[in-house]
């Protein structure tokens, strides 16, 4: 079942083209995650880059976006967007 992006209150911005082709739950997406002050990282997420103690990037299955939404330790999240190739 496709995720309704508008129901994700912690999502800072909608990914480009989300209305055209919603990803499947197993597609990988890159996210930036901001934790609440003093909160621990969700155990199901492995960070790619730790930006600070409260901010990190990760690659997760699209289905885990809803898990991040429901995690009380997560303050906000943003799905990364690919930049177009410029010659």
JSON list of N, CA and C in Angstrom, two decimals:
[
{"chain": "A", "resi": 1, "resn": "UNK", "atom": "N", "xyz": [0.84, -1.18, 0.00]},
{"chain": "A", "resi": 1, "resn": "UNK", "atom": "CA", "xyz": [0.00, 0.00, 0.00]},
{"chain": "A", "resi": 1, "resn": "UNK", "atom": "C", "xyz": [0.89, 1.24, 0.00]},
{"chain": "A", "resi": 2, "resn": "UNK", "atom": "N", "xyz": [0.67, 2.18, -0.91]},
{"chain": "A", "resi": 2, "resn": "UNK", "atom": "CA", "xyz": [1.49, 3.38, -0.98]},
{"chain": "A", "resi": 2, "resn": "UNK", "atom": "C", "xyz": [1.35, 4.25, 0.27]},
{"chain": "A", "resi": 3, "resn": "UNK", "atom": "N", "xyz": [2.43, 4.92, 0.62]},
{"chain": "A", "resi": 3, "resn": "UNK", "atom": "CA", "xyz": [2.42, 5.83, 1.75]},
{"chain": "A", "resi": 3, "resn": "UNK", "atom": "C", "xyz": [1.83, 7.16, 1.31]},
{"chain": "A", "resi": 4, "resn": "UNK", "atom": "N", "xyz": [0.95, 7.71, 2.13]},
{"chain": "A", "resi": 4, "resn": "UNK", "atom": "CA", "xyz": [0.42, 9.05, 1.89]},
{"chain": "A", "resi": 4, "resn": "UNK", "atom": "C", "xyz": [1.40, 10.03, 2.53]},
{"chain": "A", "resi": 5, "resn": "UNK", "atom": "N", "xyz": [2.21, 10.70, 1.70]},
{"chain": "A", "resi": 5, "resn": "UNK", "atom": "CA", "xyz": [3.23, 11.60, 2.23]},
{"chain": "A", "resi": 5, "resn": "UNK", "atom": "C", "xyz": [2.65, 12.67, 3.12]},
{"chain": "A", "resi": 6, "resn": "UNK", "atom": "N", "xyz": [1.44, 13.12, 2.86]},
{"chain": "A", "resi": 6, "resn": "UNK", "atom": "CA", "xyz": [0.84, 14.18, 3.66]},
{"chain": "A", "resi": 6, "resn": "UNK", "atom": "C", "xyz": [0.54, 13.72, 5.08]},
{"chain": "A", "resi": 7, "resn": "UNK", "atom": "N", "xyz": [0.49, 12.42, 5.31]},
{"chain": "A", "resi": 7, "resn": "UNK", "atom": "CA", "xyz": [0.23, 11.91, 6.65]},
{"chain": "A", "resi": 7, "resn": "UNK", "atom": "C", "xyz": [1.50, 11.87, 7.51]},
{"chain": "A", "resi": 8, "resn": "UNK", "atom": "N", "xyz": [2.65, 12.07, 6.89]},
{"chain": "A", "resi": 8, "resn": "UNK", "atom": "CA", "xyz": [3.92, 12.02, 7.61]},
{"chain": "A", "resi": 8, "resn": "UNK", "atom": "C", "xyz": [4.25, 13.41, 8.14]},
{"chain": "A", "resi": 9, "resn": "UNK", "atom": "N", "xyz": [3.86, 13.68, 9.36]},
{"chain": "A", "resi": 9, "resn": "UNK", "atom": "CA", "xyz": [4.01, 15.01, 9.96]},
{"chain": "A", "resi": 9, "resn": "UNK", "atom": "C", "xyz": [5.46, 15.39, 10.23]},
{"chain": "A", "resi": 10, "resn": "UNK", "atom": "N", "xyz": [6.36, 14.41, 10.36]},
{"chain": "A", "resi": 10, "resn": "UNK", "atom": "CA", "xyz": [7.77, 14.69, 10.63]},
{"chain": "A", "resi": 10, "resn": "UNK", "atom": "C", "xyz": [8.57, 14.92, 9.36]},
{"chain": "A", "resi": 11, "resn": "UNK", "atom": "N", "xyz": [7.96, 14.66, 8.20]},
{"chain": "A", "resi": 11, "resn": "UNK", "atom": "CA", "xyz": [8.64, 14.82, 6.93]},
{"chain": "A", "resi": 11, "resn": "UNK", "atom": "C", "xyz": [8.69, 16.31, 6.58]},
{"chain": "A", "resi": 12, "resn": "UNK", "atom": "N", "xyz": [9.92, 16.83, 6.40]},
{"chain": "A", "resi": 12, "resn": "UNK", "atom": "CA", "xyz": [10.09, 18.26, 6.16]},
{"chain": "A", "resi": 12, "resn": "UNK", "atom": "C", "xyz": [9.71, 18.69, 4.76]},
{"chain": "A", "resi": 13, "resn": "UNK", "atom": "N", "xyz": [9.91, 17.84, 3.77]},
{"chain": "A", "resi": 13, "resn": "UNK", "atom": "CA", "xyz": [9.55, 18.19, 2.40]},
{"chain": "A", "resi": 13, "resn": "UNK", "atom": "C", "xyz": [9.22, 16.92, 1.64]},
{"chain": "A", "resi": 14, "resn": "UNK", "atom": "N", "xyz": [8.34, 17.05, 0.66]},
{"chain": "A", "resi": 14, "resn": "UNK", "atom": "CA", "xyz": [7.98, 15.90, -0.16]},
{"chain": "A", "resi": 14, "resn": "UNK", "atom": "C", "xyz": [9.05, 15.64, -1.20]},
{"chain": "A", "resi": 15, "resn": "UNK", "atom": "N", "xyz": [9.39, 14.38, -1.44]},
{"chain": "A", "resi": 15, "resn": "UNK", "atom": "CA", "xyz": [10.37, 14.09, -2.49]},
{"chain": "A", "resi": 15, "resn": "UNK", "atom": "C", "xyz": [9.81, 14.43, -3.87]},
{"chain": "A", "resi": 16, "resn": "UNK", "atom": "N", "xyz": [10.68, 14.88, -4.76]},
{"chain": "A", "resi": 16, "resn": "UNK", "atom": "CA", "xyz": [10.26, 15.23, -6.12]},
{"chain": "A", "resi": 16, "resn": "UNK", "atom": "C", "xyz": [9.69, 14.00, -6.81]},
{"chain": "A", "resi": 17, "resn": "UNK", "atom": "N", "xyz": [8.60, 14.20, -7.53]},
{"chain": "A", "resi": 17, "resn": "UNK", "atom": "CA", "xyz": [7.99, 13.10, -8.29]},
{"chain": "A", "resi": 17, "resn": "UNK", "atom": "C", "xyz": [7.26, 12.09, -7.44]},
{"chain": "A", "resi": 18, "resn": "UNK", "atom": "N", "xyz": [7.02, 12.38, -6.18]},
{"chain": "A", "resi": 18, "resn": "UNK", "atom": "CA", "xyz": [6.37, 11.41, -5.30]},
{"chain": "A", "resi": 18, "resn": "UNK", "atom": "C", "xyz": [4.94, 11.10, -5.75]},
{"chain": "A", "resi": 19, "resn": "UNK", "atom": "N", "xyz": [4.29, 12.05, -6.37]},
{"chain": "A", "resi": 19, "resn": "UNK", "atom": "CA", "xyz": [2.93, 11.80, -6.82]},
{"chain": "A", "resi": 19, "resn": "UNK", "atom": "C", "xyz": [2.92, 10.95, -8.08]},
{"chain": "A", "resi": 20, "resn": "UNK", "atom": "N", "xyz": [3.96, 11.06, -8.89]},
{"chain": "A", "resi": 20, "resn": "UNK", "atom": "CA", "xyz": [4.00, 10.33, -10.16]},
{"chain": "A", "resi": 20, "resn": "UNK", "atom": "C", "xyz": [4.23, 8.84, -9.94]},
{"chain": "A", "resi": 21, "resn": "UNK", "atom": "N", "xyz": [5.21, 8.49, -9.13]},
{"chain": "A", "resi": 21, "resn": "UNK", "atom": "CA", "xyz": [5.53, 7.08, -8.91]},
{"chain": "A", "resi": 21, "resn": "UNK", "atom": "C", "xyz": [6.01, 6.88, -7.48]},
{"chain": "A", "resi": 22, "resn": "UNK", "atom": "N", "xyz": [5.09, 6.55, -6.59]},
{"chain": "A", "resi": 22, "resn": "UNK", "atom": "CA", "xyz": [5.51, 6.29, -5.21]},
{"chain": "A", "resi": 22, "resn": "UNK", "atom": "C", "xyz": [6.45, 5.08, -5.17]},
{"chain": "A", "resi": 23, "resn": "UNK", "atom": "N", "xyz": [7.53, 5.16, -4.41]},
{"chain": "A", "resi": 23, "resn": "UNK", "atom": "CA", "xyz": [8.45, 4.02, -4.32]},
{"chain": "A", "resi": 23, "resn": "UNK", "atom": "C", "xyz": [7.78, 2.83, -3.65]},
{"chain": "A", "resi": 24, "resn": "UNK", "atom": "N", "xyz": [8.29, 1.63, -3.94]},
{"chain": "A", "resi": 24, "resn": "UNK", "atom": "CA", "xyz": [7.79, 0.44, -3.25]},
{"chain": "A", "resi": 24, "resn": "UNK", "atom": "C", "xyz": [8.42, 0.42, -1.86]},
{"chain": "A", "resi": 25, "resn": "UNK", "atom": "N", "xyz": [7.88, -0.39, -0.97]},
{"chain": "A", "resi": 25, "resn": "UNK", "atom": "CA", "xyz": [8.37, -0.41, 0.42]},
{"chain": "A", "resi": 25, "resn": "UNK", "atom": "C", "xyz": [9.79, -0.93, 0.53]},
{"chain": "A", "resi": 26, "resn": "UNK", "atom": "N", "xyz": [10.29, -1.62, -0.50]},
{"chain": "A", "resi": 26, "resn": "UNK", "atom": "CA", "xyz": [11.66, -2.16, -0.44]},
{"chain": "A", "resi": 26, "resn": "UNK", "atom": "C", "xyz": [12.68, -1.27, -1.15]},
{"chain": "A", "resi": 27, "resn": "UNK", "atom": "N", "xyz": [12.22, -0.26, -1.89]},
{"chain": "A", "resi": 27, "resn": "UNK", "atom": "CA", "xyz": [13.16, 0.68, -2.54]},
{"chain": "A", "resi": 27, "resn": "UNK", "atom": "C", "xyz": [13.98, 1.39, -1.47]},
{"chain": "A", "resi": 28, "resn": "UNK", "atom": "N", "xyz": [15.24, 1.63, -1.75]},
{"chain": "A", "resi": 28, "resn": "UNK", "atom": "CA", "xyz": [16.12, 2.33, -0.82]},
{"chain": "A", "resi": 28, "resn": "UNK", "atom": "C", "xyz": [16.02, 3.84, -1.04]},
{"chain": "A", "resi": 29, "resn": "UNK", "atom": "N", "xyz": [15.96, 4.59, 0.05]},
{"chain": "A", "resi": 29, "resn": "UNK", "atom": "CA", "xyz": [15.97, 6.04, -0.01]},
{"chain": "A", "resi": 29, "resn": "UNK", "atom": "C", "xyz": [16.99, 6.55, 1.01]},
{"chain": "A", "resi": 30, "resn": "UNK", "atom": "N", "xyz": [17.56, 7.70, 0.70]},
{"chain": "A", "resi": 30, "resn": "UNK", "atom": "CA", "xyz": [18.47, 8.34, 1.63]},
{"chain": "A", "resi": 30, "resn": "UNK", "atom": "C", "xyz": [17.68, 9.39, 2.41]},
{"chain": "A", "resi": 31, "resn": "UNK", "atom": "N", "xyz": [17.88, 9.39, 3.72]},
{"chain": "A", "resi": 31, "resn": "UNK", "atom": "CA", "xyz": [17.17, 10.33, 4.58]},
{"chain": "A", "resi": 31, "resn": "UNK", "atom": "C", "xyz": [18.13, 11.06, 5.50]},
{"chain": "A", "resi": 32, "resn": "UNK", "atom": "N", "xyz": [17.76, 12.27, 5.86]},
{"chain": "A", "resi": 32, "resn": "UNK", "atom": "CA", "xyz": [18.41, 13.01, 6.93]},
{"chain": "A", "resi": 32, "resn": "UNK", "atom": "C", "xyz": [17.45, 12.94, 8.11]},
{"chain": "A", "resi": 33, "resn": "UNK", "atom": "N", "xyz": [17.98, 12.58, 9.26]},
{"chain": "A", "resi": 33, "resn": "UNK", "atom": "CA", "xyz": [17.13, 12.40, 10.45]},
{"chain": "A", "resi": 33, "resn": "UNK", "atom": "C", "xyz": [17.65, 13.30, 11.56]},
{"chain": "A", "resi": 34, "resn": "UNK", "atom": "N", "xyz": [16.73, 14.07, 12.15]},
{"chain": "A", "resi": 34, "resn": "UNK", "atom": "CA", "xyz": [17.06, 14.90, 13.32]},
{"chain": "A", "resi": 34, "resn": "UNK", "atom": "C", "xyz": [16.37, 14.26, 14.53]},
{"chain": "A", "resi": 35, "resn": "UNK", "atom": "N", "xyz": [17.18, 13.98, 15.55]},
{"chain": "A", "resi": 35, "resn": "UNK", "atom": "CA", "xyz": [16.66, 13.40, 16.78]},
{"chain": "A", "resi": 35, "resn": "UNK", "atom": "C", "xyz": [16.29, 14.49, 17.78]},
{"chain": "A", "resi": 36, "resn": "UNK", "atom": "N", "xyz": [15.40, 14.16, 18.68]},
{"chain": "A", "resi": 36, "resn": "UNK", "atom": "CA", "xyz": [15.08, 15.08, 19.78]},
{"chain": "A", "resi": 36, "resn": "UNK", "atom": "C", "xyz": [16.30, 15.18, 20.70]},
{"chain": "A", "resi": 37, "resn": "UNK", "atom": "N", "xyz": [16.42, 16.27, 21.40]},
{"chain": "A", "resi": 37, "resn": "UNK", "atom": "CA", "xyz": [17.57, 16.49, 22.28]},
{"chain": "A", "resi": 37, "resn": "UNK", "atom": "C", "xyz": [17.69, 15.36, 23.30]},
{"chain": "A", "resi": 38, "resn": "UNK", "atom": "N", "xyz": [18.86, 14.75, 23.35]},
{"chain": "A", "resi": 38, "resn": "UNK", "atom": "CA", "xyz": [19.14, 13.66, 24.29]},
{"chain": "A", "resi": 38, "resn": "UNK", "atom": "C", "xyz": [18.59, 12.30, 23.87]},
{"chain": "A", "resi": 39, "resn": "UNK", "atom": "N", "xyz": [17.94, 12.21, 22.72]},
{"chain": "A", "resi": 39, "resn": "UNK", "atom": "CA", "xyz": [17.34, 10.95, 22.26]},
{"chain": "A", "resi": 39, "resn": "UNK", "atom": "C", "xyz": [18.38, 10.05, 21.60]},
{"chain": "A", "resi": 40, "resn": "UNK", "atom": "N", "xyz": [18.10, 8.76, 21.62]},
{"chain": "A", "resi": 40, "resn": "UNK", "atom": "CA", "xyz": [18.98, 7.78, 20.97]},
{"chain": "A", "resi": 40, "resn": "UNK", "atom": "C", "xyz": [18.46, 7.46, 19.58]},
{"chain": "A", "resi": 41, "resn": "UNK", "atom": "N", "xyz": [19.40, 7.09, 18.71]},
{"chain": "A", "resi": 41, "resn": "UNK", "atom": "CA", "xyz": [19.06, 6.71, 17.33]},
{"chain": "A", "resi": 41, "resn": "UNK", "atom": "C", "xyz": [18.21, 5.44, 17.33]},
{"chain": "A", "resi": 42, "resn": "UNK", "atom": "N", "xyz": [17.20, 5.37, 16.46]},
{"chain": "A", "resi": 42, "resn": "UNK", "atom": "CA", "xyz": [16.39, 4.15, 16.36]},
{"chain": "A", "resi": 42, "resn": "UNK", "atom": "C", "xyz": [17.28, 2.95, 16.01]},
{"chain": "A", "resi": 43, "resn": "UNK", "atom": "N", "xyz": [17.03, 1.81, 16.63]},
{"chain": "A", "resi": 43, "resn": "UNK", "atom": "CA", "xyz": [17.89, 0.63, 16.45]},
{"chain": "A", "resi": 43, "resn": "UNK", "atom": "C", "xyz": [17.83, 0.06, 15.04]},
{"chain": "A", "resi": 44, "resn": "UNK", "atom": "N", "xyz": [16.77, 0.32, 14.29]},
{"chain": "A", "resi": 44, "resn": "UNK", "atom": "CA", "xyz": [16.65, -0.24, 12.94]},
{"chain": "A", "resi": 44, "resn": "UNK", "atom": "C", "xyz": [17.34, 0.61, 11.87]},
{"chain": "A", "resi": 45, "resn": "UNK", "atom": "N", "xyz": [17.97, 1.71, 12.27]},
{"chain": "A", "resi": 45, "resn": "UNK", "atom": "CA", "xyz": [18.63, 2.61, 11.32]},
{"chain": "A", "resi": 45, "resn": "UNK", "atom": "C", "xyz": [20.14, 2.61, 11.56]},
{"chain": "A", "resi": 46, "resn": "UNK", "atom": "N", "xyz": [20.90, 2.40, 10.49]},
{"chain": "A", "resi": 46, "resn": "UNK", "atom": "CA", "xyz": [22.36, 2.47, 10.55]},
{"chain": "A", "resi": 46, "resn": "UNK", "atom": "C", "xyz": [22.79, 3.75, 9.84]},
{"chain": "A", "resi": 47, "resn": "UNK", "atom": "N", "xyz": [23.42, 4.67, 10.56]},
{"chain": "A", "resi": 47, "resn": "UNK", "atom": "CA", "xyz": [23.79, 5.93, 9.92]},
{"chain": "A", "resi": 47, "resn": "UNK", "atom": "C", "xyz": [24.88, 5.75, 8.87]},
{"chain": "A", "resi": 48, "resn": "UNK", "atom": "N", "xyz": [24.77, 6.52, 7.80]},
{"chain": "A", "resi": 48, "resn": "UNK", "atom": "CA", "xyz": [25.85, 6.60, 6.80]},
{"chain": "A", "resi": 48, "resn": "UNK", "atom": "C", "xyz": [26.86, 7.64, 7.26]},
{"chain": "A", "resi": 49, "resn": "UNK", "atom": "N", "xyz": [26.33, 8.79, 7.69]},
{"chain": "A", "resi": 49, "resn": "UNK", "atom": "CA", "xyz": [27.17, 9.89, 8.14]},
{"chain": "A", "resi": 49, "resn": "UNK", "atom": "C", "xyz": [26.56, 10.51, 9.39]},
{"chain": "A", "resi": 50, "resn": "UNK", "atom": "N", "xyz": [27.36, 10.65, 10.43]},
{"chain": "A", "resi": 50, "resn": "UNK", "atom": "CA", "xyz": [26.92, 11.35, 11.64]},
{"chain": "A", "resi": 50, "resn": "UNK", "atom": "C", "xyz": [27.32, 12.81, 11.48]},
{"chain": "A", "resi": 51, "resn": "UNK", "atom": "N", "xyz": [26.35, 13.69, 11.37]},
{"chain": "A", "resi": 51, "resn": "UNK", "atom": "CA", "xyz": [26.62, 15.11, 11.19]},
{"chain": "A", "resi": 51, "resn": "UNK", "atom": "C", "xyz": [26.80, 15.78, 12.55]},
{"chain": "A", "resi": 52, "resn": "UNK", "atom": "N", "xyz": [26.00, 15.38, 13.51]},
{"chain": "A", "resi": 52, "resn": "UNK", "atom": "CA", "xyz": [26.13, 15.82, 14.89]},
{"chain": "A", "resi": 52, "resn": "UNK", "atom": "C", "xyz": [25.50, 14.74, 15.77]},
{"chain": "A", "resi": 53, "resn": "UNK", "atom": "N", "xyz": [25.46, 14.97, 17.07]},
{"chain": "A", "resi": 53, "resn": "UNK", "atom": "CA", "xyz": [24.87, 13.96, 17.95]},
{"chain": "A", "resi": 53, "resn": "UNK", "atom": "C", "xyz": [23.37, 13.81, 17.72]},
{"chain": "A", "resi": 54, "resn": "UNK", "atom": "N", "xyz": [22.75, 14.81, 17.10]},
{"chain": "A", "resi": 54, "resn": "UNK", "atom": "CA", "xyz": [21.31, 14.77, 16.87]},
{"chain": "A", "resi": 54, "resn": "UNK", "atom": "C", "xyz": [20.93, 14.71, 15.40]},
{"chain": "A", "resi": 55, "resn": "UNK", "atom": "N", "xyz": [21.91, 14.69, 14.48]},
{"chain": "A", "resi": 55, "resn": "UNK", "atom": "CA", "xyz": [21.60, 14.73, 13.05]},
{"chain": "A", "resi": 55, "resn": "UNK", "atom": "C", "xyz": [22.49, 13.74, 12.31]},
{"chain": "A", "resi": 56, "resn": "UNK", "atom": "N", "xyz": [21.87, 12.89, 11.48]},
{"chain": "A", "resi": 56, "resn": "UNK", "atom": "CA", "xyz": [22.63, 11.92, 10.71]},
{"chain": "A", "resi": 56, "resn": "UNK", "atom": "C", "xyz": [21.91, 11.60, 9.41]},
{"chain": "A", "resi": 57, "resn": "UNK", "atom": "N", "xyz": [22.65, 11.04, 8.45]},
{"chain": "A", "resi": 57, "resn": "UNK", "atom": "CA", "xyz": [22.05, 10.56, 7.21]},
{"chain": "A", "resi": 57, "resn": "UNK", "atom": "C", "xyz": [22.06, 9.04, 7.24]},
{"chain": "A", "resi": 58, "resn": "UNK", "atom": "N", "xyz": [21.13, 8.44, 6.52]},
{"chain": "A", "resi": 58, "resn": "UNK", "atom": "CA", "xyz": [21.04, 6.98, 6.46]},
{"chain": "A", "resi": 58, "resn": "UNK", "atom": "C", "xyz": [20.37, 6.57, 5.17]},
{"chain": "A", "resi": 59, "resn": "UNK", "atom": "N", "xyz": [20.65, 5.33, 4.75]},
{"chain": "A", "resi": 59, "resn": "UNK", "atom": "CA", "xyz": [19.93, 4.74, 3.63]},
{"chain": "A", "resi": 59, "resn": "UNK", "atom": "C", "xyz": [19.02, 3.67, 4.22]},
{"chain": "A", "resi": 60, "resn": "UNK", "atom": "N", "xyz": [17.73, 3.80, 3.98]},
{"chain": "A", "resi": 60, "resn": "UNK", "atom": "CA", "xyz": [16.76, 2.88, 4.56]},
{"chain": "A", "resi": 60, "resn": "UNK", "atom": "C", "xyz": [15.79, 2.40, 3.49]},
{"chain": "A", "resi": 61, "resn": "UNK", "atom": "N", "xyz": [15.11, 1.31, 3.78]},
{"chain": "A", "resi": 61, "resn": "UNK", "atom": "CA", "xyz": [14.02, 0.86, 2.90]},
{"chain": "A", "resi": 61, "resn": "UNK", "atom": "C", "xyz": [12.89, 1.87, 3.03]},
{"chain": "A", "resi": 62, "resn": "UNK", "atom": "N", "xyz": [12.22, 2.16, 1.94]},
{"chain": "A", "resi": 62, "resn": "UNK", "atom": "CA", "xyz": [11.16, 3.17, 1.95]},
{"chain": "A", "resi": 62, "resn": "UNK", "atom": "C", "xyz": [10.09, 2.83, 2.98]},
{"chain": "A", "resi": 63, "resn": "UNK", "atom": "N", "xyz": [9.85, 1.55, 3.20]},
{"chain": "A", "resi": 63, "resn": "UNK", "atom": "CA", "xyz": [8.86, 1.14, 4.20]},
{"chain": "A", "resi": 63, "resn": "UNK", "atom": "C", "xyz": [9.21, 1.58, 5.60]},
{"chain": "A", "resi": 64, "resn": "UNK", "atom": "N", "xyz": [10.49, 1.83, 5.88]},
{"chain": "A", "resi": 64, "resn": "UNK", "atom": "CA", "xyz": [10.91, 2.27, 7.20]},
{"chain": "A", "resi": 64, "resn": "UNK", "atom": "C", "xyz": [10.67, 3.75, 7.45]},
{"chain": "A", "resi": 65, "resn": "UNK", "atom": "N", "xyz": [10.26, 4.50, 6.42]},
{"chain": "A", "resi": 65, "resn": "UNK", "atom": "CA", "xyz": [9.93, 5.92, 6.61]},
{"chain": "A", "resi": 65, "resn": "UNK", "atom": "C", "xyz": [8.78, 6.03, 7.61]},
{"chain": "A", "resi": 66, "resn": "UNK", "atom": "N", "xyz": [7.80, 5.15, 7.51]},
{"chain": "A", "resi": 66, "resn": "UNK", "atom": "CA", "xyz": [6.67, 5.16, 8.46]},
{"chain": "A", "resi": 66, "resn": "UNK", "atom": "C", "xyz": [7.14, 4.81, 9.87]},
{"chain": "A", "resi": 67, "resn": "UNK", "atom": "N", "xyz": [8.13, 3.92, 9.98]},
{"chain": "A", "resi": 67, "resn": "UNK", "atom": "CA", "xyz": [8.67, 3.58, 11.30]},
{"chain": "A", "resi": 67, "resn": "UNK", "atom": "C", "xyz": [9.34, 4.79, 11.93]},
{"chain": "A", "resi": 68, "resn": "UNK", "atom": "N", "xyz": [10.08, 5.56, 11.11]},
{"chain": "A", "resi": 68, "resn": "UNK", "atom": "CA", "xyz": [10.69, 6.78, 11.63]},
{"chain": "A", "resi": 68, "resn": "UNK", "atom": "C", "xyz": [9.62, 7.78, 12.08]},
{"chain": "A", "resi": 69, "resn": "UNK", "atom": "N", "xyz": [8.55, 7.86, 11.30]},
{"chain": "A", "resi": 69, "resn": "UNK", "atom": "CA", "xyz": [7.44, 8.76, 11.65]},
{"chain": "A", "resi": 69, "resn": "UNK", "atom": "C", "xyz": [6.88, 8.41, 13.03]},
{"chain": "A", "resi": 70, "resn": "UNK", "atom": "N", "xyz": [6.79, 7.14, 13.33]},
{"chain": "A", "resi": 70, "resn": "UNK", "atom": "CA", "xyz": [6.21, 6.71, 14.60]},
{"chain": "A", "resi": 70, "resn": "UNK", "atom": "C", "xyz": [7.18, 6.69, 15.76]},
{"chain": "A", "resi": 71, "resn": "UNK", "atom": "N", "xyz": [8.47, 6.91, 15.51]},
{"chain": "A", "resi": 71, "resn": "UNK", "atom": "CA", "xyz": [9.46, 6.84, 16.58]},
{"chain": "A", "resi": 71, "resn": "UNK", "atom": "C", "xyz": [9.48, 8.14, 17.37]},
{"chain": "A", "resi": 72, "resn": "UNK", "atom": "N", "xyz": [9.24, 8.08, 18.69]},
{"chain": "A", "resi": 72, "resn": "UNK", "atom": "CA", "xyz": [9.21, 9.31, 19.49]},
{"chain": "A", "resi": 72, "resn": "UNK", "atom": "C", "xyz": [10.57, 10.01, 19.60]},
{"chain": "A", "resi": 73, "resn": "UNK", "atom": "N", "xyz": [11.66, 9.31, 19.31]},
{"chain": "A", "resi": 73, "resn": "UNK", "atom": "CA", "xyz": [12.99, 9.94, 19.37]},
{"chain": "A", "resi": 73, "resn": "UNK", "atom": "C", "xyz": [13.28, 10.82, 18.16]},
{"chain": "A", "resi": 74, "resn": "UNK", "atom": "N", "xyz": [12.52, 10.64, 17.07]},
{"chain": "A", "resi": 74, "resn": "UNK", "atom": "CA", "xyz": [12.76, 11.38, 15.83]},
{"chain": "A", "resi": 74, "resn": "UNK", "atom": "C", "xyz": [11.97, 12.69, 15.87]},
{"chain": "A", "resi": 75, "resn": "UNK", "atom": "N", "xyz": [12.69, 13.80, 15.73]},
{"chain": "A", "resi": 75, "resn": "UNK", "atom": "CA", "xyz": [12.04, 15.11, 15.69]},
{"chain": "A", "resi": 75, "resn": "UNK", "atom": "C", "xyz": [11.55, 15.43, 14.27]},
{"chain": "A", "resi": 76, "resn": "UNK", "atom": "N", "xyz": [12.42, 15.17, 13.27]},
{"chain": "A", "resi": 76, "resn": "UNK", "atom": "CA", "xyz": [12.03, 15.41, 11.88]},
{"chain": "A", "resi": 76, "resn": "UNK", "atom": "C", "xyz": [12.91, 14.57, 10.96]},
{"chain": "A", "resi": 77, "resn": "UNK", "atom": "N", "xyz": [12.50, 14.50, 9.69]},
{"chain": "A", "resi": 77, "resn": "UNK", "atom": "CA", "xyz": [13.27, 13.76, 8.70]},
{"chain": "A", "resi": 77, "resn": "UNK", "atom": "C", "xyz": [13.05, 14.40, 7.34]},
{"chain": "A", "resi": 78, "resn": "UNK", "atom": "N", "xyz": [13.99, 14.15, 6.44]},
{"chain": "A", "resi": 78, "resn": "UNK", "atom": "CA", "xyz": [13.90, 14.68, 5.09]},
{"chain": "A", "resi": 78, "resn": "UNK", "atom": "C", "xyz": [14.42, 13.61, 4.13]},
{"chain": "A", "resi": 79, "resn": "UNK", "atom": "N", "xyz": [13.69, 13.35, 3.06]},
{"chain": "A", "resi": 79, "resn": "UNK", "atom": "CA", "xyz": [14.14, 12.39, 2.06]},
{"chain": "A", "resi": 79, "resn": "UNK", "atom": "C", "xyz": [15.01, 13.12, 1.07]},
{"chain": "A", "resi": 80, "resn": "UNK", "atom": "N", "xyz": [16.24, 12.64, 0.89]},
{"chain": "A", "resi": 80, "resn": "UNK", "atom": "CA", "xyz": [17.18, 13.28, -0.03]},
{"chain": "A", "resi": 80, "resn": "UNK", "atom": "C", "xyz": [16.69, 13.17, -1.46]},
{"chain": "A", "resi": 81, "resn": "UNK", "atom": "N", "xyz": [17.05, 14.16, -2.25]},
{"chain": "A", "resi": 81, "resn": "UNK", "atom": "CA", "xyz": [16.69, 14.16, -3.66]},
{"chain": "A", "resi": 81, "resn": "UNK", "atom": "C", "xyz": [17.96, 14.17, -4.50]},
{"chain": "A", "resi": 82, "resn": "UNK", "atom": "N", "xyz": [17.93, 13.42, -5.57]},
{"chain": "A", "resi": 82, "resn": "UNK", "atom": "CA", "xyz": [19.08, 13.36, -6.47]},
{"chain": "A", "resi": 82, "resn": "UNK", "atom": "C", "xyz": [19.18, 14.67, -7.26]},
{"chain": "A", "resi": 83, "resn": "UNK", "atom": "N", "xyz": [20.39, 15.16, -7.38]},
{"chain": "A", "resi": 83, "resn": "UNK", "atom": "CA", "xyz": [20.63, 16.34, -8.20]},
{"chain": "A", "resi": 83, "resn": "UNK", "atom": "C", "xyz": [20.78, 15.90, -9.65]},
{"chain": "A", "resi": 84, "resn": "UNK", "atom": "N", "xyz": [20.25, 16.67, -10.59]},
{"chain": "A", "resi": 84, "resn": "UNK", "atom": "CA", "xyz": [20.42, 16.30, -11.99]},
{"chain": "A", "resi": 84, "resn": "UNK", "atom": "C", "xyz": [21.88, 16.44, -12.42]},
{"chain": "A", "resi": 85, "resn": "UNK", "atom": "N", "xyz": [22.28, 15.58, -13.33]},
{"chain": "A", "resi": 85, "resn": "UNK", "atom": "CA", "xyz": [23.65, 15.63, -13.85]},
{"chain": "A", "resi": 85, "resn": "UNK", "atom": "C", "xyz": [23.78, 16.82, -14.79]},
{"chain": "A", "resi": 86, "resn": "UNK", "atom": "N", "xyz": [24.81, 17.62, -14.59]},
{"chain": "A", "resi": 86, "resn": "UNK", "atom": "CA", "xyz": [25.06, 18.79, -15.43]},
{"chain": "A", "resi": 86, "resn": "UNK", "atom": "C", "xyz": [26.38, 18.59, -16.15]},
{"chain": "A", "resi": 87, "resn": "UNK", "atom": "N", "xyz": [26.34, 18.72, -17.46]},
{"chain": "A", "resi": 87, "resn": "UNK", "atom": "CA", "xyz": [27.57, 18.56, -18.25]},
{"chain": "A", "resi": 87, "resn": "UNK", "atom": "C", "xyz": [28.32, 19.86, -18.36]}
]
